[in-house]
Short mmCIF file of C-alpha atoms in Angstrom, two decimals:
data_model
loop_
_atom_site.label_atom_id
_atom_site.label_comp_id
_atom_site.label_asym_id
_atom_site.label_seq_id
_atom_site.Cartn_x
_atom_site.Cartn_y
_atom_site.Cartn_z
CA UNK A 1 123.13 63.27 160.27
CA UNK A 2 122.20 61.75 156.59
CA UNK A 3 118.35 61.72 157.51
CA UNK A 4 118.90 65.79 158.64
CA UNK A 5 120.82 66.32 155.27
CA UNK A 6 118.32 64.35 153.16
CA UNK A 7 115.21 66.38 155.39
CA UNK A 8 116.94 69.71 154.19
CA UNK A 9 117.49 68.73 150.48
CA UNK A 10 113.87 67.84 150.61
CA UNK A 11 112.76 70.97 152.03
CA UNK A 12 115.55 72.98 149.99
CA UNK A 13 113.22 71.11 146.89
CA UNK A 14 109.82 72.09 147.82
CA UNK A 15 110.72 75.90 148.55
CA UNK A 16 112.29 76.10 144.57
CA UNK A 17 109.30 74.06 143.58
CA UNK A 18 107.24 76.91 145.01
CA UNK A 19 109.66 79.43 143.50
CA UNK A 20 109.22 77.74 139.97
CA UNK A 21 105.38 77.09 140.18
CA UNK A 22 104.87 81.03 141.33
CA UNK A 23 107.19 82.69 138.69
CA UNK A 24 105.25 80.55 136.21
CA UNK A 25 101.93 81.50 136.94
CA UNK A 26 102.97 85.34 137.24
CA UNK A 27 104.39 85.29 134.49
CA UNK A 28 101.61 83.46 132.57
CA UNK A 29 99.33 86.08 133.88
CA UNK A 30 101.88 89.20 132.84
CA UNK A 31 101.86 87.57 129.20
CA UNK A 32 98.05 86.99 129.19
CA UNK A 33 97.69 90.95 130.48
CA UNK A 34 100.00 92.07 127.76
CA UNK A 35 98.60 90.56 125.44
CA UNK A 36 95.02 91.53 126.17
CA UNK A 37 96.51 94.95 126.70
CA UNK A 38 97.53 94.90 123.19
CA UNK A 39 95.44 93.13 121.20
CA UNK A 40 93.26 95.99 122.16
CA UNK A 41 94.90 98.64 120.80
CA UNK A 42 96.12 97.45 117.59
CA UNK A 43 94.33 100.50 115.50
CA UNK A 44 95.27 103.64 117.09
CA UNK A 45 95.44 107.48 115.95
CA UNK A 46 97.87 109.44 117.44
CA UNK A 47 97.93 113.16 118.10
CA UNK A 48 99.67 116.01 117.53
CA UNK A 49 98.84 119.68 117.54
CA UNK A 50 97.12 122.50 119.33
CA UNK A 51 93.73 123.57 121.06
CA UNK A 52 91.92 122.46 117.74
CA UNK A 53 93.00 118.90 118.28
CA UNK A 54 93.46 118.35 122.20
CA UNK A 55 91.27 115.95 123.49
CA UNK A 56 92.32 116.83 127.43
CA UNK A 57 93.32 113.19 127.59
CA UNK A 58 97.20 112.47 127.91
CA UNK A 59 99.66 109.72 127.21
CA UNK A 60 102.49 111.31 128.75
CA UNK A 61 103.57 114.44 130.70
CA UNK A 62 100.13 115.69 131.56
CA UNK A 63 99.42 119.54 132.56
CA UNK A 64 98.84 119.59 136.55
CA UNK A 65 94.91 119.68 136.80
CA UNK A 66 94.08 123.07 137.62
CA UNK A 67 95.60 124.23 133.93
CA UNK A 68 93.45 121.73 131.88
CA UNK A 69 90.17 123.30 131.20
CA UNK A 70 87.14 120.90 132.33
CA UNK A 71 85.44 118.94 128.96
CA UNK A 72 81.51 120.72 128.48
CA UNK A 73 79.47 118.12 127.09
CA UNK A 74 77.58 120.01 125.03
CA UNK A 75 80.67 120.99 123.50
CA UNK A 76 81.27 117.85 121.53
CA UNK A 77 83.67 115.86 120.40
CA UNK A 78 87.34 117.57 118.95
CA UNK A 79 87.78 116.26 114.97
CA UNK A 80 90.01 113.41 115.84
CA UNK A 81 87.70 111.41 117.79
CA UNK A 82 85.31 111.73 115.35
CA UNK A 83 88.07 110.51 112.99
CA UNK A 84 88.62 107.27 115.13
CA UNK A 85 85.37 106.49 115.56
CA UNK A 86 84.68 106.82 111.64
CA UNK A 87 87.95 104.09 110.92
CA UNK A 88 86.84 102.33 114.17
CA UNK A 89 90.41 102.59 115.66
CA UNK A 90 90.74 101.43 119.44
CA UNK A 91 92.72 104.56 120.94
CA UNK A 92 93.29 108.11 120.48
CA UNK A 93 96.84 108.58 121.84
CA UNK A 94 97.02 112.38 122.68
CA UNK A 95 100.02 114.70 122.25
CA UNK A 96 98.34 117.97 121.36
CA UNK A 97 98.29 120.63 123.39
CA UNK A 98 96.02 123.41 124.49
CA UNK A 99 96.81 126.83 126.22
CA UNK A 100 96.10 126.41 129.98
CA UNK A 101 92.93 127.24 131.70
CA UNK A 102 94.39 129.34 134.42
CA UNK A 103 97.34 130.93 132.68
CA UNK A 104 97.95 134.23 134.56
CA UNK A 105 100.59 135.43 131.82
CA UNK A 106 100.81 135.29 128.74
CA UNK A 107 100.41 131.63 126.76
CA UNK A 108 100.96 131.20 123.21
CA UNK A 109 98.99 128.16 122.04
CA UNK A 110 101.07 125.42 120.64
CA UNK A 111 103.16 126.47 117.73
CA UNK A 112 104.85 123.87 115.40
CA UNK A 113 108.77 125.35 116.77
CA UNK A 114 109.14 127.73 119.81
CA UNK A 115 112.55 128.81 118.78
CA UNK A 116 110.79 129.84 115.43
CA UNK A 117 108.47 131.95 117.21
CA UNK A 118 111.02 133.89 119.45
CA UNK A 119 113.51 134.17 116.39
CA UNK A 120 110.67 135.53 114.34
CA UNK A 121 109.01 137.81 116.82
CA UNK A 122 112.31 139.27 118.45
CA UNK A 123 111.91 141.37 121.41
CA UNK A 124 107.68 140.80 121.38
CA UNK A 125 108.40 137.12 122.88
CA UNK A 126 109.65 138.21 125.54
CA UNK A 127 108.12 137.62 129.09
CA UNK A 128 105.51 134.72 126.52
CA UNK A 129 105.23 131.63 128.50
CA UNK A 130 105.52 128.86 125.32
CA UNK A 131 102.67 125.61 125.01
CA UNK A 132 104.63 122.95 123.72
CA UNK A 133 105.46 122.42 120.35
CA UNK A 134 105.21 120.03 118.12
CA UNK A 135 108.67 118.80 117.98
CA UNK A 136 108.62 118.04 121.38
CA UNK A 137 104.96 116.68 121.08
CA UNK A 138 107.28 113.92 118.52
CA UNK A 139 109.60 113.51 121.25
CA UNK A 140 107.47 112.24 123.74
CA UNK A 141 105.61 110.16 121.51
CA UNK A 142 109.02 108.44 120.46
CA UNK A 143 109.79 107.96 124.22
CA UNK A 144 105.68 106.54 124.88
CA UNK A 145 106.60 104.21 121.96
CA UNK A 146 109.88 102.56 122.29
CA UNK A 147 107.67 100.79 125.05
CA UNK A 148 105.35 99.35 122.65
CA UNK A 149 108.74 98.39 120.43
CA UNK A 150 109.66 95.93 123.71
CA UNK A 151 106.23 94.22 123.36
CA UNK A 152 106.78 90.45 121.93
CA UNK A 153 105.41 90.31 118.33
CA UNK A 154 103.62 87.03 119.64
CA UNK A 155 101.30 89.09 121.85
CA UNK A 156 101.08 91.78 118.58
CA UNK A 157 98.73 91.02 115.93
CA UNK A 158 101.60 92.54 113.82
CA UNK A 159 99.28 92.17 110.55
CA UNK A 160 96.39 94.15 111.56
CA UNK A 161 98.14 96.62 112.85
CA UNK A 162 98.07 100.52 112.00
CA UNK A 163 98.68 103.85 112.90
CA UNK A 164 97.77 106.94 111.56
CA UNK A 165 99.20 110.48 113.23
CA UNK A 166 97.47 113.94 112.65
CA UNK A 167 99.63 116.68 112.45
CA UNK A 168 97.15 120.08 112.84
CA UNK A 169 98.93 123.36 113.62
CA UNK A 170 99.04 127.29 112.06
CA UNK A 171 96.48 128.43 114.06
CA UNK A 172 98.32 130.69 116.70
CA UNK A 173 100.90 130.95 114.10
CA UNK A 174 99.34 133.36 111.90
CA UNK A 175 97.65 134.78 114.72
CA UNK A 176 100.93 135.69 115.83
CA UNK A 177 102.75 136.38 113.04
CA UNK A 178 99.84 138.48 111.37
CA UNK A 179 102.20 141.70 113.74
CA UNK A 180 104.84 141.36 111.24
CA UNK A 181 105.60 142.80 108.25
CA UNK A 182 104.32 141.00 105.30
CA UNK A 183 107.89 139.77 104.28
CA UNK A 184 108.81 138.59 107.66
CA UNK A 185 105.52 136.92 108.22
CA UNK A 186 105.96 134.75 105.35
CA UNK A 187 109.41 134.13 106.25
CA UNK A 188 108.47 132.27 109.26
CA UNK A 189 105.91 130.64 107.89
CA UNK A 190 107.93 129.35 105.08
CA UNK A 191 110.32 127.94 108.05
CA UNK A 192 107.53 126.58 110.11
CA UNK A 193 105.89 124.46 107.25
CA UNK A 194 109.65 123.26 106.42
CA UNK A 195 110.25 122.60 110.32
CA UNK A 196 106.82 120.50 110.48
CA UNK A 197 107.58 118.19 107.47
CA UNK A 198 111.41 118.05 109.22
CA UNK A 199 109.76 116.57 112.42
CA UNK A 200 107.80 114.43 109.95
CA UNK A 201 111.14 113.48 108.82
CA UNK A 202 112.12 112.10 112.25
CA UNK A 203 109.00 109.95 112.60
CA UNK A 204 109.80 108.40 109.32
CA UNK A 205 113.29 107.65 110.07
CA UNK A 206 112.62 106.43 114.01
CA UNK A 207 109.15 104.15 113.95
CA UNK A 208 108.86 100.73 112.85
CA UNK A 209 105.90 100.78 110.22
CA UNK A 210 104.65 102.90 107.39
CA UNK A 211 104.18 106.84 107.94
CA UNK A 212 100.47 107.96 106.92
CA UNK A 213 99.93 111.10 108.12
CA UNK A 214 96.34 113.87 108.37
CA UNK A 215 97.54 117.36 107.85
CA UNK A 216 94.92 119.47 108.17
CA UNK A 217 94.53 122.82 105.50
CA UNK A 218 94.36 126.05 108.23
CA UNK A 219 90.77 127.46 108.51
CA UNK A 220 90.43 131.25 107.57
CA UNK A 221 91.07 132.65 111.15
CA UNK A 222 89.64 136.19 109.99
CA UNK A 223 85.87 134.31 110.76
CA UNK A 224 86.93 133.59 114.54
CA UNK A 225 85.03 135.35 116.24
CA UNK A 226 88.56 136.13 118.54
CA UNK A 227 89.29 137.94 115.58
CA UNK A 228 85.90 139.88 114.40
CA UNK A 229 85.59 141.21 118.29
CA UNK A 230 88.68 143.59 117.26
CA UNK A 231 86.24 145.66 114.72
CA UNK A 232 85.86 148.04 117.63
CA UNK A 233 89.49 149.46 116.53
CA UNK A 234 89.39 151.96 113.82
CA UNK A 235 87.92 150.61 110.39
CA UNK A 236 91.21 151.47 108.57
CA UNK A 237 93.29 149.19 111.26
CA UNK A 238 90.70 146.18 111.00
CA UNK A 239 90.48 146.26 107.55
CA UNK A 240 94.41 146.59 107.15
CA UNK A 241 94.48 143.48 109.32
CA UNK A 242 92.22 141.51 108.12
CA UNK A 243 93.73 141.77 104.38
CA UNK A 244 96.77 140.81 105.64
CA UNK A 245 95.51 137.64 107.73
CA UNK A 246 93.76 136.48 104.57
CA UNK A 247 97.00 136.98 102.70
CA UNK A 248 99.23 134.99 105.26
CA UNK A 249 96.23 132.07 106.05
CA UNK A 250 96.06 131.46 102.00
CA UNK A 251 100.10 131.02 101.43
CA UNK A 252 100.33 128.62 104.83
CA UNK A 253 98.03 126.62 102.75
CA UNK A 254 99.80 126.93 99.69
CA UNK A 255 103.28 126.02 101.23
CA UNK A 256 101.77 123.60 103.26
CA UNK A 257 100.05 121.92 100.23
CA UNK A 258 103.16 122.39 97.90
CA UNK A 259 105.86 120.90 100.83
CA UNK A 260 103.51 117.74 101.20
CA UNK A 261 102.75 117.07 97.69
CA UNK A 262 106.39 117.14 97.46
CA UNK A 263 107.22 114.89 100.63
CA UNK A 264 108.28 111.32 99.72
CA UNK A 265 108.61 109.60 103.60
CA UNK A 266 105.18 108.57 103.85
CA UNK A 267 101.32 109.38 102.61
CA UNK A 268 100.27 112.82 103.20
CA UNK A 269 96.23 113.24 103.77
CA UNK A 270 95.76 116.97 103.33
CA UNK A 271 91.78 117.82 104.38
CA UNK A 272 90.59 121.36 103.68
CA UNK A 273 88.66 122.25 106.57
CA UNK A 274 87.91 125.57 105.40
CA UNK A 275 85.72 124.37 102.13
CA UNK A 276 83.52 122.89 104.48
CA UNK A 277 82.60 125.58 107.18
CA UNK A 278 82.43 127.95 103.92
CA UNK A 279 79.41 125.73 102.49
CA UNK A 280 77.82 125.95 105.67
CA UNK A 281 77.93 129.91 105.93
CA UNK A 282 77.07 130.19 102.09
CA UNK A 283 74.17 127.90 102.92
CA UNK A 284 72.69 129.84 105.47
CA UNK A 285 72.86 133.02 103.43
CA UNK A 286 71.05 131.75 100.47
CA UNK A 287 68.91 130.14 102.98
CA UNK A 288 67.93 133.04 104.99
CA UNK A 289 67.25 135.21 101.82
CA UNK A 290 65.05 132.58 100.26
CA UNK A 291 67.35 131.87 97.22
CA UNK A 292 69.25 129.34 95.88
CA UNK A 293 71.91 128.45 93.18
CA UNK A 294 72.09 126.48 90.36
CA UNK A 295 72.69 122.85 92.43
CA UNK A 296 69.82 123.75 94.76
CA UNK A 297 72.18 124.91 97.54
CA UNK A 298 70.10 127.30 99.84
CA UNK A 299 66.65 125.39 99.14
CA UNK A 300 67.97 122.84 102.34
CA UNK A 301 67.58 123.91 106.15
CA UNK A 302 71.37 125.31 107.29
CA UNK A 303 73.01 123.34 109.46
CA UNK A 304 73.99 126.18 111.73
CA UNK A 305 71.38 128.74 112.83
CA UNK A 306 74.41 131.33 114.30
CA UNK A 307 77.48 131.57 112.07
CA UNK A 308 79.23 134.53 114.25
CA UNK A 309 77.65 134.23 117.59
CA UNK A 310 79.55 132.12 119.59
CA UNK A 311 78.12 129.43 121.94
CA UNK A 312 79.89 130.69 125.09
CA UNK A 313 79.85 134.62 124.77
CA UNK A 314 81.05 136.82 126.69
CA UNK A 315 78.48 139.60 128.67
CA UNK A 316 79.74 142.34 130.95
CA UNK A 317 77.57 142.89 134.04
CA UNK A 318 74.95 145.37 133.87
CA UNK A 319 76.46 148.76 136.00
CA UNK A 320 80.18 146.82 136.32
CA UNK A 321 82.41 148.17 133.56
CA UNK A 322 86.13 145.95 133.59
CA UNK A 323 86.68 143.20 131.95
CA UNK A 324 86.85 140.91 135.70
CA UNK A 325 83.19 141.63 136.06
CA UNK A 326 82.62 139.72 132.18
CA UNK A 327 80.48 136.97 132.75
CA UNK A 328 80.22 133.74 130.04
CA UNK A 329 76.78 132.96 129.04
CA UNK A 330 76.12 130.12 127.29
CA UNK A 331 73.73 129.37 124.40
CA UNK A 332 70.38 127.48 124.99
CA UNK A 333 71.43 124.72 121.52
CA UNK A 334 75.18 124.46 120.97
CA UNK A 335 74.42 122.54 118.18
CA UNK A 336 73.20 125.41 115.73
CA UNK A 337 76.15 127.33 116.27
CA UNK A 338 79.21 127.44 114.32
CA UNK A 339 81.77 128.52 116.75
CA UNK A 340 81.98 126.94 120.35
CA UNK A 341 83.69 130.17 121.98
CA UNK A 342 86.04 132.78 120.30
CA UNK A 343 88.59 130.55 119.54
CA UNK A 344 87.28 126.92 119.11
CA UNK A 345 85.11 125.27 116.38
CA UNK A 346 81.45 123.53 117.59
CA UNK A 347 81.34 119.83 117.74
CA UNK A 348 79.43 119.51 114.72
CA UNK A 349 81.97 121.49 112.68
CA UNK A 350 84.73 119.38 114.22
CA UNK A 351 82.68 116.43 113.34
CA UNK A 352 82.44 117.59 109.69
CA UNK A 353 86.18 117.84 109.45
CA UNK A 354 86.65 114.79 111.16
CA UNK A 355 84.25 112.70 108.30
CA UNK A 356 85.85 114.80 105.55
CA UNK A 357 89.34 113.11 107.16
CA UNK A 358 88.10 109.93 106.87
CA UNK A 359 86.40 110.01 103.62
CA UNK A 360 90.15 110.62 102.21
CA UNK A 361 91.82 108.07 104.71
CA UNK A 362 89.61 105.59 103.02
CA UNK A 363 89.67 106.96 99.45
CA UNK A 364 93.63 106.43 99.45
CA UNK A 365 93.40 110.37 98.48
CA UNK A 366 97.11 111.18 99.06
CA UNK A 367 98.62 114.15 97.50
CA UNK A 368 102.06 112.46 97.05
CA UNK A 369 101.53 109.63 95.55
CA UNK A 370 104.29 110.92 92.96
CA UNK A 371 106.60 111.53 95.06
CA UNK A 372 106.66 108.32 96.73
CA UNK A 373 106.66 106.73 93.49
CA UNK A 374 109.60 108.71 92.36
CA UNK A 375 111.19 107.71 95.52
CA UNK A 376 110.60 104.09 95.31
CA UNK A 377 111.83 104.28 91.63
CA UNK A 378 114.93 106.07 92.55
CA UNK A 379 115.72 103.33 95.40
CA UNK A 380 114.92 100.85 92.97
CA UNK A 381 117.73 101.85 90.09
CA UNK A 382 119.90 102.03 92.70
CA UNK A 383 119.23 98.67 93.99
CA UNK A 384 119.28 97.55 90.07
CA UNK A 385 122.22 99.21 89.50
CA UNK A 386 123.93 97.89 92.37
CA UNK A 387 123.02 94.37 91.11
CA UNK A 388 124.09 94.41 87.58
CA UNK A 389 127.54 96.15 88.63
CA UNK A 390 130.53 93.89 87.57
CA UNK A 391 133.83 94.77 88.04
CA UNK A 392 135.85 94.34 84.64
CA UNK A 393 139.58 93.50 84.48
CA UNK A 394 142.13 95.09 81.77
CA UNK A 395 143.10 92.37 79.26
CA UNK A 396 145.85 89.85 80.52
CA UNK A 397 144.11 89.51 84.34
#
């Protein structure tokens, strides 16, 4: 009976030396994975927006497949990937959203607040399917992250970390909100900057490191070709528009500049995308007419050949009137176009905006660097005058 008992402890002791030995080595290997995992993707950029800055990649609740649009190649790369590769990050971590390829109602592209839009547009919203928006864009990235918050610092190189989030909406905004009344349409876009640095707000307030944050100036959307295609309405009606869409695209960028410069929960990058697709077009001009100005602008080959065409462009079918029987051509060099398709920028335009973004990431060029410094002065005297408080007693205590 003892030489059975001692046979079992014995065995009992070999099967939790196997036990211990396994969970060892597993968990070895988890640590090493994690860490490898991590050390990885210690510079990262992440992404928030709308077609202009989707990279059909996704972190978190992807689109089924049949709604995200196939990448072209010859298409090129969307601004923020040239913006990683310029600060050599190590991931792009994607929140932006685009309209879906096979939408067969009506899609809004990705606004910065849906409940804007539908308080704003009233009865038009109705039947609109919604893209979603950036506040919920922030709320799945806080979700994606609180895993990277359970990560042990030891497998973190905590010191070389950073982040840097790109915030680039207003494009279907003012496409949108160009049907309101001038009053109106200022309105809501005096709500959606104010909504955008509130989300802002939240990011401050719920991640672990410094906020730095890209946020984009919005691109004249009277030069989309989406837009120029309407000129077959009456002259009066295009020309009515179009004053009013350069009205509404110049005070998004003022309120957008003046709400950032003013923002005090982190660095505010604001590009101006606009100044450099401009250039381009004023380039080719001078170019084409055999001129130039004073700084020898015109006297260089333009950088893009076709400044309206389009790269994809739509051509109905000879003897097939309806706009099923369109068929999408596409251009020989995408390259010397400025426009990819009616909507989106080329890569080399993206490209541009995504070196002018870097060239101010690097340059420290933040347009509230006085409002952080009021901010950090105002914690300060508080701090200070917390400090130096002493509580005095009436004579005879």
């Amino acid at each position: 009976m003892r030489f059975v008992s001692r046979l079992h402890l014995c065995a009992i002791a070999t099967i939790v030396m196997i036990f211990y030995f396994t969970w060892v080595h597993q968990s070895d290997y988890f640590e090493s994975k994690v860490q490898a995992m991590w050390q990885g993707n210690t510079h990262r950029i992440v992404v928030f927006g709308n077609d202009w800055s989707d990279t059909r990649s996704y972190r978190v609740s992807s689109p089924a497949s049949s709604e995200i649009a196939p990448r072209d190649i010859d298409r090129g790369e969307v601004w923020v990937e040239t913006l990683c590769k310029e600060l050599q990050c190590d991931a792009v971590d994607n929140f932006a959203r685009s309209i879906p390829s096979d939408a067969d109602t009506v899609h809004v592209g990705s606004l910065i607040d849906s409940i804007l839009y539908e308080q704003a547009k009233g009865a038009e919203s109705n039947g609109i399917q919604m893209t979603t928006d950036f506040k919920t864009q922030v709320r799945q990235f806080l979700t994606y992250d609180k895993g990277r918050r359970h990560i042990p610092r030891r497998f973190r190189k905590v010191e070389n970390e950073w982040t840097v989030f790109t915030v680039f909406f207003g494009l279907w905004e003012l496409m949108e909100y160009s049907s309101l009344e001038k009053q109106y349409a200022m309105l809501a876009i005096e709500n959606s900057i104010e909504k955008l640095f509130q989300n802002l707000d939240v990011l401050a307030a719920e991640v672990d490191f410094p906020l730095k944050v890209v946020v984009p100036r919005m691109v004249d959307v009277t030069i989309l070709p989406r837009f120029q295609s309407t000129k077959n309405a009456t002259q009066e009606q295009f020309a009515e528009t179009q004053h009013l869409l350069v009205f509404l695209w110049s005070y998004w960028n003022t309120v957008l500049l003046q709400t950032a410069t003013q923002w005090a929960k982190g660095q505010a990058i604001v590009p101006d995308p606009n100044t450099l697709i401009v250039e381009q077009v004023r380039v080719g001009q001078l170019h084409s007419k055999q001129i130039s100005d004073a700084s020898g602008t015109g006297k260089q080959a333009p950088l893009f050949q076709y400044v309206e065409q389009p790269c994809l462009a739509s051509k109905p079918n000879d003897g097939a009137p309806g706009l099923q029987t369109a068929a999408v051509e596409k251009c020989e060099d995408p390259s010397q176009h400025l426009f990819w398709d009616d909507i989106h920028l080329s890569g080399n335009v993206n490209r541009l905006i995504g070196e002018q973004a870097a060239s101010l990431i690097r340059e420290n060029q933040t347009v509230n660097i006085e409002a952080m410094q009021g901010s950090a002065n105002t914690q300060e005297s508080k701090t200070t005058e917390g400090a130096n408080f002493g509580l005095r007693f009436p004579p005879g205590y």
